[in-house]
Short mmCIF file of C-alpha atoms and ligand atoms in Angstrom, two decimals:
data_model
loop_
_atom_site.label_atom_id
_atom_site.label_comp_id
_atom_site.label_asym_id
_atom_site.label_seq_id
_atom_site.Cartn_x
_atom_site.Cartn_y
_atom_site.Cartn_z
CA SER Y 1 7.41 17.71 4.53
CA LEU Y 2 7.93 18.31 8.21
CA LEU Y 3 6.19 14.98 8.80
CA ASP Y 4 8.85 13.27 6.66
CA VAL Y 5 11.57 14.81 8.83
CA VAL Y 6 9.91 13.55 12.01
CA VAL Y 7 9.52 10.05 10.56
CA ASN Y 8 12.93 9.82 8.89
CA LYS Y 9 14.82 11.17 11.90
CA GLU Y 10 12.78 8.93 14.20
CA VAL Y 11 11.77 11.88 16.37
CA ASP Y 12 9.69 10.53 19.24
CA LEU Y 13 6.50 12.61 19.08
CA ASP Y 14 3.73 10.34 20.29
CA GLY Y 15 0.77 10.36 17.89
CA PHE Y 16 2.27 12.94 15.53
CA GLY Y 17 1.18 12.33 11.95
CA ALA Y 18 -1.42 9.67 12.66
CA CYS Y 19 -2.92 9.79 9.15
CA GLU Y 20 0.51 9.77 7.48
CA GLY Y 21 -0.12 13.01 5.63
CA THR Y 22 -3.50 12.22 4.08
CA LEU Y 23 -5.16 15.27 5.68
CA THR Y 24 -7.56 13.24 7.79
CA CYS Y 25 -6.23 14.10 11.25
CA SER Y 26 -4.71 17.17 12.86
CA THR Y 27 -2.10 15.44 14.98
CA CYS Y 28 0.68 17.13 13.00
CA HIS Y 29 -0.49 20.60 14.07
CA VAL Y 30 2.42 22.96 14.62
CA ILE Y 31 2.49 26.61 15.64
CA LEU Y 32 5.08 28.62 13.75
CA SER Y 33 6.67 32.01 14.32
CA LYS Y 34 5.14 34.79 12.25
CA GLU Y 35 8.34 34.99 10.21
CA VAL Y 36 8.37 31.31 9.32
CA TYR Y 37 4.64 31.26 8.65
CA ALA Y 38 4.96 34.20 6.24
CA SER Y 39 7.83 32.52 4.39
CA LEU Y 40 5.75 29.47 3.43
CA ALA Y 41 3.27 28.95 0.62
CA ARG Y 42 -0.32 29.57 1.67
CA PRO Y 43 -2.22 26.57 3.06
CA THR Y 44 -4.73 24.90 0.76
CA ASP Y 45 -8.46 24.92 1.49
CA GLU Y 46 -8.18 21.23 2.45
CA GLU Y 47 -5.48 22.01 4.99
CA LEU Y 48 -7.49 24.93 6.40
CA ASP Y 49 -10.54 22.68 6.79
CA MET Y 50 -8.54 20.16 8.80
CA LEU Y 51 -6.78 22.89 10.77
CA ASP Y 52 -10.18 24.04 11.99
CA LEU Y 53 -10.31 20.80 13.99
CA ALA Y 54 -6.88 21.28 15.57
CA PHE Y 55 -6.54 21.91 19.29
CA ASP Y 56 -5.40 25.40 20.27
CA LEU Y 57 -5.49 26.84 16.75
CA THR Y 58 -3.54 30.08 16.22
CA ASP Y 59 -3.05 32.55 13.36
CA THR Y 60 0.25 30.87 12.54
CA SER Y 61 -0.87 27.24 12.82
CA ARG Y 62 -0.08 24.77 10.04
CA LEU Y 63 -0.25 21.05 9.54
CA GLY Y 64 3.26 19.68 9.55
CA CYS Y 65 2.54 17.14 6.83
CA GLN Y 66 1.74 19.98 4.43
CA ILE Y 67 4.86 22.05 5.05
CA THR Y 68 7.51 21.35 2.44
FE1 FES T 101 -2.71 13.87 9.46
FE2 FES T 101 -1.04 15.83 8.84
S1 FES T 101 -0.56 13.84 9.45
S2 FES T 101 -3.18 15.83 8.73
#
């Protein structure tokens, strides 16, 4: 997942991925281009529920820990 990339590459994003991909936070919120968003599998209902809590939600928002 995108969260794995951030962790494995030691990208310094303070607070990103606080729940380590267990879908209990929204700190991995990312906003994608329409093209990238459309190329991905649809988000699950669980991801959509957590996305509803994300700050500054957009039509192309995803949770980075769910993007593979
Ligand atoms: Fe918590 Fe993605 S890391 S929902």
